[in-house]
């Protein structure tokens, strides 16, 4: 059996999700799952002009093999891969709109921000960060599960796994153009 789902949306959103299950013979089966998700960011950084903050760029693949050499034994081998390279988690410090009010504008003055009244249009969303926002993740894993239903009614189960996970990133925690946090 299999399924495939394709999603498109604003800001260049593209997502492809798929699953494929198949018996290879009467003792072996395989399954593969894929998730690819990409979207442009919707925040513009007033400090450096980067306009791709809060984007999405993720890929995930998982494969499984099931072996049943006889009615008493089962072995499952599972492998997975995940990758993300995003400018994640920017907060909206201010937004532009036609309606300006003095208290809101003055609120941004200590941070050298051009603050305007809230807007509901995401194209108006802006932030002010003095350094780049980065989030990168990579993960690979392998797992082997072994199950043996012994004649005396006892089930022996063993699982061994290996995972390698790397993450790097930086963010401007104070969400301003100041070197504060």
XYZ file of N, CA and C in Angstrom:
543
model
N 0.844 -1.180 0.000
C 0.000 0.000 0.000
C 0.888 1.242 0.000
N 0.334 2.340 -0.427
C 1.107 3.575 -0.465
C 0.167 4.771 -0.396
N 0.743 5.898 -0.036
C -0.013 7.152 -0.057
C 0.956 8.281 -0.379
N 0.439 9.325 -0.988
C 1.232 10.474 -1.370
C 0.387 11.716 -1.135
N 1.004 12.715 -0.533
C 0.294 13.965 -0.246
C 1.204 15.119 -0.660
N 0.651 16.061 -1.400
C 1.393 17.216 -1.873
C 0.647 18.467 -1.456
N 1.355 19.403 -0.806
C 0.748 20.638 -0.314
C 1.527 21.824 -0.868
N 0.808 22.837 -1.336
C 1.430 24.092 -1.742
C 0.701 25.219 -1.025
N 1.401 26.327 -0.819
C 0.789 27.446 -0.121
C 1.558 28.726 -0.358
N 1.174 29.757 0.387
C 1.835 31.045 0.228
C 3.265 30.972 0.755
N 4.061 31.974 0.414
C 5.478 32.056 0.764
C 6.273 30.871 0.216
N 5.888 30.410 -0.966
C 6.614 29.330 -1.618
C 6.495 27.994 -0.923
N 5.460 27.799 -0.140
C 5.289 26.560 0.631
C 5.138 25.361 -0.291
N 5.965 24.364 -0.053
C 5.905 23.095 -0.767
C 6.154 21.988 0.241
N 5.226 21.057 0.316
C 5.420 19.907 1.198
C 5.021 18.646 0.447
N 5.898 17.655 0.514
C 5.639 16.361 -0.081
C 5.788 15.307 1.006
N 4.743 14.524 1.199
C 4.756 13.443 2.178
C 4.349 12.163 1.469
N 5.092 11.102 1.709
C 4.760 9.839 1.070
C 5.113 8.659 1.945
N 4.348 7.594 1.778
C 4.592 6.328 2.478
C 4.409 5.204 1.467
N 5.315 4.252 1.502
C 5.212 3.100 0.619
C 5.493 1.838 1.435
N 4.531 0.922 1.474
C 4.654 -0.373 2.149
C 4.552 -1.468 1.098
N 5.416 -2.479 1.208
C 5.312 -3.583 0.254
C 5.891 -4.863 0.839
N 5.242 -5.974 0.586
C 5.886 -7.253 0.899
C 6.917 -7.559 -0.193
N 8.104 -8.000 0.214
C 9.131 -8.361 -0.765
C 9.056 -9.841 -1.118
N 8.655 -10.635 -0.133
C 8.346 -12.058 -0.334
C 7.491 -12.477 0.853
N 7.277 -13.773 1.058
C 6.395 -14.206 2.148
C 7.028 -14.074 3.534
N 8.312 -13.702 3.615
C 8.983 -13.553 4.905
C 9.572 -12.157 5.138
N 9.459 -11.280 4.162
C 10.110 -9.978 4.251
C 9.175 -8.880 3.726
N 9.179 -7.750 4.429
C 8.392 -6.590 4.002
C 9.230 -5.329 4.189
N 8.884 -4.280 3.459
C 9.616 -3.013 3.542
C 8.632 -1.848 3.616
N 9.120 -0.773 4.230
C 8.320 0.448 4.347
C 9.266 1.639 4.258
N 8.879 2.647 3.482
C 9.648 3.880 3.361
C 8.683 5.046 3.541
N 9.101 6.037 4.350
C 8.307 7.241 4.564
C 9.190 8.455 4.291
N 8.625 9.467 3.645
C 9.347 10.670 3.274
C 8.514 11.889 3.634
N 9.198 12.922 4.143
C 8.545 14.215 4.402
C 9.526 15.311 4.005
N 9.170 16.082 2.996
C 9.968 17.220 2.533
C 9.097 18.459 2.714
N 9.601 19.450 3.462
C 8.800 20.623 3.800
C 9.649 21.878 3.632
N 9.237 22.777 2.735
C 10.005 23.986 2.450
C 9.039 25.168 2.340
N 9.457 26.297 2.937
C 8.667 27.534 2.874
C 9.604 28.717 3.053
N 9.375 29.784 2.305
C 10.138 31.015 2.488
C 9.747 31.649 3.813
N 10.641 32.451 4.356
C 10.336 33.179 5.580
C 9.403 34.353 5.313
N 8.845 34.900 6.389
C 7.916 36.017 6.212
C 8.269 37.220 7.075
N 9.431 37.202 7.713
C 9.890 38.363 8.470
C 11.057 39.014 7.740
N 11.057 40.328 7.674
C 12.185 41.059 7.116
C 12.946 41.706 8.257
N 14.256 41.528 8.261
C 15.096 42.120 9.287
C 15.502 43.525 8.843
N 15.076 44.535 9.595
C 15.376 45.926 9.265
C 16.860 46.250 9.382
N 17.604 45.491 10.180
C 19.012 45.787 10.402
C 19.864 45.406 9.192
N 19.670 44.191 8.663
C 20.518 43.763 7.553
C 19.748 43.464 6.268
N 18.442 43.673 6.263
C 17.647 43.483 5.055
C 17.344 42.047 4.695
N 17.747 41.081 5.526
C 17.432 39.678 5.260
C 15.930 39.487 5.421
N 15.290 38.896 4.416
C 13.833 38.785 4.460
C 13.351 37.336 4.470
N 14.145 36.450 5.021
C 13.771 35.043 5.010
C 13.730 34.445 6.416
N 13.462 35.266 7.429
C 13.397 34.764 8.799
C 12.055 34.056 9.003
N 12.074 32.977 9.732
C 10.942 32.076 9.976
C 10.619 31.245 8.741
N 11.659 30.848 8.021
C 11.464 29.957 6.886
C 11.392 28.512 7.374
N 11.178 27.605 6.459
C 11.169 26.181 6.784
C 11.908 25.436 5.682
N 12.820 24.553 6.065
C 13.565 23.738 5.109
C 13.940 22.446 5.814
N 13.073 21.429 5.697
C 13.246 20.165 6.426
C 13.059 18.970 5.503
N 13.864 17.961 5.740
C 13.738 16.696 5.018
C 13.845 15.558 6.030
N 12.948 14.605 5.912
C 12.938 13.456 6.813
C 12.646 12.190 6.001
N 13.451 11.155 6.218
C 13.262 9.874 5.547
C 13.399 8.773 6.601
N 12.503 7.802 6.537
C 12.565 6.664 7.452
C 12.277 5.396 6.662
N 13.143 4.407 6.819
C 12.961 3.127 6.143
C 12.951 1.991 7.147
N 12.163 0.962 6.853
C 12.072 -0.202 7.732
C 12.060 -1.479 6.899
N 12.687 -2.504 7.439
C 12.625 -3.842 6.854
C 12.177 -4.793 7.962
N 11.228 -5.648 7.647
C 10.733 -6.649 8.584
C 11.052 -8.026 8.017
N 11.752 -8.837 8.838
C 12.096 -10.208 8.453
C 11.402 -11.151 9.433
N 10.686 -12.129 8.912
C 10.065 -13.165 9.738
C 10.514 -14.521 9.190
N 11.716 -14.984 9.621
C 12.253 -16.232 9.073
C 11.394 -17.454 9.394
N 10.665 -17.402 10.528
C 9.719 -18.472 10.880
C 8.638 -17.857 11.778
N 7.713 -18.682 12.257
C 6.593 -18.165 13.064
C 7.023 -17.688 14.442
N 8.206 -18.062 14.893
C 8.660 -17.705 16.236
C 9.590 -16.488 16.273
N 10.152 -16.082 15.142
C 11.147 -15.006 15.130
C 10.714 -13.852 14.238
N 11.121 -12.667 14.714
C 10.848 -11.446 13.952
C 12.016 -10.482 14.154
N 12.536 -9.933 13.073
C 13.613 -8.950 13.135
C 13.159 -7.719 12.345
N 13.299 -6.568 12.960
C 12.942 -5.308 12.296
C 14.178 -4.408 12.309
N 14.536 -3.889 11.134
C 15.654 -2.959 10.986
C 15.062 -1.624 10.547
N 15.378 -0.572 11.307
C 14.796 0.757 11.064
C 15.930 1.764 10.912
N 15.907 2.524 9.847
C 16.880 3.589 9.633
C 16.154 4.912 9.424
N 16.735 5.996 9.939
C 16.098 7.294 9.766
C 17.126 8.384 9.505
N 16.662 9.429 8.814
C 17.488 10.596 8.511
C 16.600 11.833 8.613
N 17.123 12.888 9.261
C 16.407 14.161 9.370
C 17.401 15.291 9.188
N 16.995 16.320 8.436
C 17.845 17.478 8.231
C 16.978 18.734 8.216
N 17.468 19.795 8.862
C 16.786 21.097 8.847
C 17.844 22.184 8.735
N 17.566 23.189 7.929
C 18.455 24.333 7.757
C 17.556 25.557 7.655
N 17.335 26.223 8.784
C 16.315 27.269 8.860
C 16.829 28.507 9.591
N 16.167 29.608 9.337
C 16.348 30.839 10.108
C 15.106 30.928 10.994
N 15.167 30.217 12.080
C 13.974 29.961 12.882
C 13.725 30.984 13.980
N 12.483 31.112 14.254
C 11.957 31.635 15.507
C 12.192 33.126 15.722
N 11.988 33.905 14.703
C 12.058 35.353 14.860
C 10.734 35.897 15.352
N 10.803 36.848 16.268
C 9.588 37.475 16.794
C 9.310 38.756 16.033
N 8.039 39.075 15.897
C 7.638 40.310 15.237
C 7.813 41.441 16.235
N 8.807 42.286 15.978
C 9.055 43.427 16.860
C 8.135 44.569 16.498
N 7.912 44.753 15.227
C 7.000 45.794 14.791
C 6.454 45.455 13.414
N 5.397 46.141 13.045
C 4.826 45.939 11.724
C 4.390 47.282 11.164
N 4.438 47.361 9.872
C 4.078 48.612 9.203
C 2.608 48.582 8.824
N 1.958 49.718 8.978
C 0.589 49.873 8.494
C 0.352 51.355 8.251
N -0.792 51.652 7.682
C -1.097 53.046 7.362
C -1.418 53.853 8.623
N -1.824 53.189 9.686
C -2.244 53.897 10.905
C -1.085 53.988 11.893
N -0.507 55.174 12.066
C 0.574 55.386 13.019
C 0.014 56.085 14.249
N 0.523 55.723 15.416
C 0.154 56.473 16.609
C 1.412 56.776 17.412
N 1.471 57.969 18.010
C 2.678 58.458 18.669
C 3.149 57.575 19.833
N 2.285 57.058 20.730
C 2.789 56.211 21.827
C 3.503 54.959 21.319
N 2.998 54.365 20.260
C 3.639 53.171 19.722
C 4.975 53.516 19.087
N 5.042 54.612 18.359
C 6.294 55.043 17.734
C 7.337 55.351 18.804
N 6.945 56.068 19.876
C 7.882 56.415 20.940
C 8.377 55.182 21.695
N 7.551 54.132 21.764
C 7.949 52.914 22.463
C 9.182 52.285 21.812
N 9.355 52.483 20.515
C 10.503 51.906 19.830
C 11.721 52.801 19.826
N 11.594 54.043 20.260
C 12.695 55.000 20.174
C 13.962 54.550 20.898
N 13.910 53.977 22.123
C 15.161 53.579 22.789
C 15.937 52.510 22.022
N 15.259 51.753 21.196
C 15.904 50.665 20.471
C 16.181 51.035 19.017
N 16.005 52.304 18.670
C 16.228 52.785 17.315
C 15.359 52.034 16.307
N 14.115 51.786 16.666
C 13.183 51.081 15.797
C 12.145 52.045 15.245
N 11.726 51.794 14.038
C 10.646 52.555 13.409
C 9.366 51.763 13.644
N 8.741 51.955 14.787
C 7.604 51.149 15.196
C 6.308 51.747 14.658
N 5.416 50.885 14.219
C 4.111 51.327 13.721
C 3.026 50.492 14.373
N 1.807 50.889 14.168
C 0.674 50.159 14.741
C 0.614 48.747 14.165
N 0.052 47.813 14.920
C -0.003 46.425 14.460
C -0.744 46.270 13.144
N -0.270 45.346 12.343
C -0.886 45.023 11.073
C -1.250 43.550 11.094
N -2.256 43.169 10.369
C -2.608 41.756 10.260
C -2.069 41.152 8.970
N -1.410 41.938 8.131
C -0.840 41.465 6.881
C 0.583 40.976 7.130
N 0.825 39.670 6.939
C 2.145 39.114 7.242
C 3.249 39.734 6.401
N 2.917 40.269 5.236
C 3.945 40.910 4.425
C 4.484 42.174 5.081
N 3.771 42.703 6.072
C 4.209 43.894 6.777
C 5.085 43.574 7.984
N 5.212 42.305 8.361
C 5.926 41.944 9.577
C 7.424 42.187 9.421
N 8.010 42.835 10.417
C 9.428 43.141 10.401
C 10.008 42.927 11.791
N 11.300 42.721 11.813
C 12.016 42.569 13.056
C 13.310 43.370 12.950
N 14.020 43.489 14.036
C 15.296 44.223 14.022
C 16.296 43.417 14.845
N 17.151 42.673 14.170
C 18.145 41.822 14.825
C 19.518 42.217 14.323
N 20.467 42.282 15.240
C 21.796 42.719 14.840
C 22.721 41.574 14.435
N 22.262 40.331 14.464
C 23.028 39.260 13.853
C 22.100 38.158 13.372
N 22.649 37.319 12.507
C 21.879 36.340 11.772
C 21.254 35.268 12.673
N 20.063 34.836 12.300
C 19.372 33.746 12.970
C 19.585 32.476 12.163
N 20.131 31.442 12.808
C 20.446 30.187 12.123
C 20.031 29.019 13.014
N 19.462 27.997 12.407
C 19.214 26.743 13.107
C 19.444 25.605 12.128
N 20.440 24.764 12.424
C 20.757 23.615 11.582
C 20.709 22.357 12.437
N 20.074 21.321 11.899
C 19.990 20.040 12.586
C 20.228 18.920 11.584
N 20.938 17.904 12.019
C 21.124 16.690 11.237
C 21.043 15.508 12.194
N 20.273 14.507 11.804
C 20.136 13.311 12.639
C 20.076 12.074 11.751
N 20.828 11.066 12.126
C 20.738 9.765 11.486
C 20.632 8.718 12.586
N 19.931 7.656 12.296
C 19.768 6.614 13.301
C 19.561 5.247 12.674
N 19.887 4.236 13.443
C 19.683 2.852 13.046
C 19.235 2.074 14.277
N 18.199 1.270 14.114
C 17.666 0.471 15.217
C 17.381 -0.933 14.715
N 17.705 -1.916 15.545
C 17.415 -3.311 15.217
C 16.657 -3.915 16.392
N 15.464 -4.427 16.119
C 14.633 -5.096 17.122
C 14.573 -6.583 16.777
N 14.781 -7.419 17.801
C 14.741 -8.867 17.612
C 13.757 -9.453 18.622
N 12.828 -10.244 18.135
C 11.842 -10.893 19.014
C 11.795 -12.387 18.703
N 11.844 -13.188 19.788
C 11.801 -14.644 19.646
C 10.776 -15.188 20.642
N 9.732 -15.807 20.126
C 8.720 -16.460 20.961
C 9.160 -17.911 21.175
N 9.741 -18.153 22.351
C 10.305 -19.468 22.647
C 9.194 -20.480 22.938
N 9.482 -21.782 22.758
C 8.463 -22.819 22.950
C 7.865 -22.866 24.359
N 8.604 -22.417 25.385
C 8.108 -22.487 26.767
C 7.190 -21.314 27.126
N 6.762 -20.519 26.144
C 5.850 -19.407 26.403
C 6.539 -18.103 26.767
N 7.834 -18.097 26.828
C 8.587 -16.883 27.147
C 8.965 -16.183 25.842
N 8.815 -14.876 25.848
C 9.210 -14.083 24.684
C 10.482 -13.329 25.015
N 11.490 -13.510 24.179
C 12.743 -12.787 24.321
C 12.717 -11.624 23.332
N 12.980 -10.416 23.835
C 13.000 -9.231 22.977
C 14.268 -8.443 23.253
N 14.923 -8.016 22.196
C 16.124 -7.211 22.334
C 16.069 -6.088 21.297
N 16.472 -4.910 21.725
C 16.501 -3.765 20.823
C 17.843 -3.062 20.980
N 18.492 -2.789 19.866
C 19.759 -2.050 19.870
C 19.608 -0.877 18.913
N 20.127 0.271 19.329
C 19.954 1.463 18.491
C 21.196 2.337 18.538
N 21.398 3.060 17.457
C 22.460 4.048 17.363
C 21.857 5.308 16.765
N 22.230 6.451 17.342
C 21.730 7.723 16.827
C 22.855 8.746 16.851
N 22.936 9.525 15.793
C 23.906 10.615 15.708
C 23.112 11.889 15.469
N 23.247 12.852 16.380
C 22.468 14.088 16.307
C 23.402 15.274 16.434
N 23.322 16.188 15.498
C 24.106 17.412 15.542
C 23.168 18.599 15.363
N 23.406 19.629 16.166
C 22.604 20.842 16.064
C 23.512 22.041 16.278
N 23.297 23.055 15.474
C 24.003 24.308 15.670
C 23.037 25.432 15.376
N 23.260 26.541 16.031
C 22.369 27.661 15.780
C 22.743 28.876 16.585
N 22.120 29.936 16.215
C 22.258 31.179 16.967
C 20.984 31.988 16.752
N 20.678 32.810 17.721
C 19.522 33.685 17.611
C 19.801 34.962 18.372
N 19.125 35.993 18.012
C 19.245 37.276 18.699
C 18.140 37.299 19.763
N 18.474 36.852 20.954
C 17.471 36.640 22.009
C 16.734 37.894 22.429
N 17.383 39.068 22.355
C 16.683 40.292 22.768
C 15.792 40.843 21.658
N 15.878 40.280 20.462
C 15.026 40.663 19.330
C 15.116 42.146 18.995
N 16.300 42.746 19.201
C 16.494 44.169 18.898
C 17.808 44.347 18.148
N 18.066 45.579 17.735
C 19.318 45.913 17.054
C 20.461 46.183 18.028
N 20.205 46.051 19.334
C 21.219 46.285 20.359
C 22.010 45.014 20.655
N 23.265 45.150 21.065
C 24.031 44.021 21.589
C 23.713 43.906 23.080
N 22.542 43.371 23.383
C 22.052 43.341 24.761
C 22.118 41.936 25.334
N 21.494 40.966 24.694
C 21.511 39.582 25.165
C 22.139 38.720 24.086
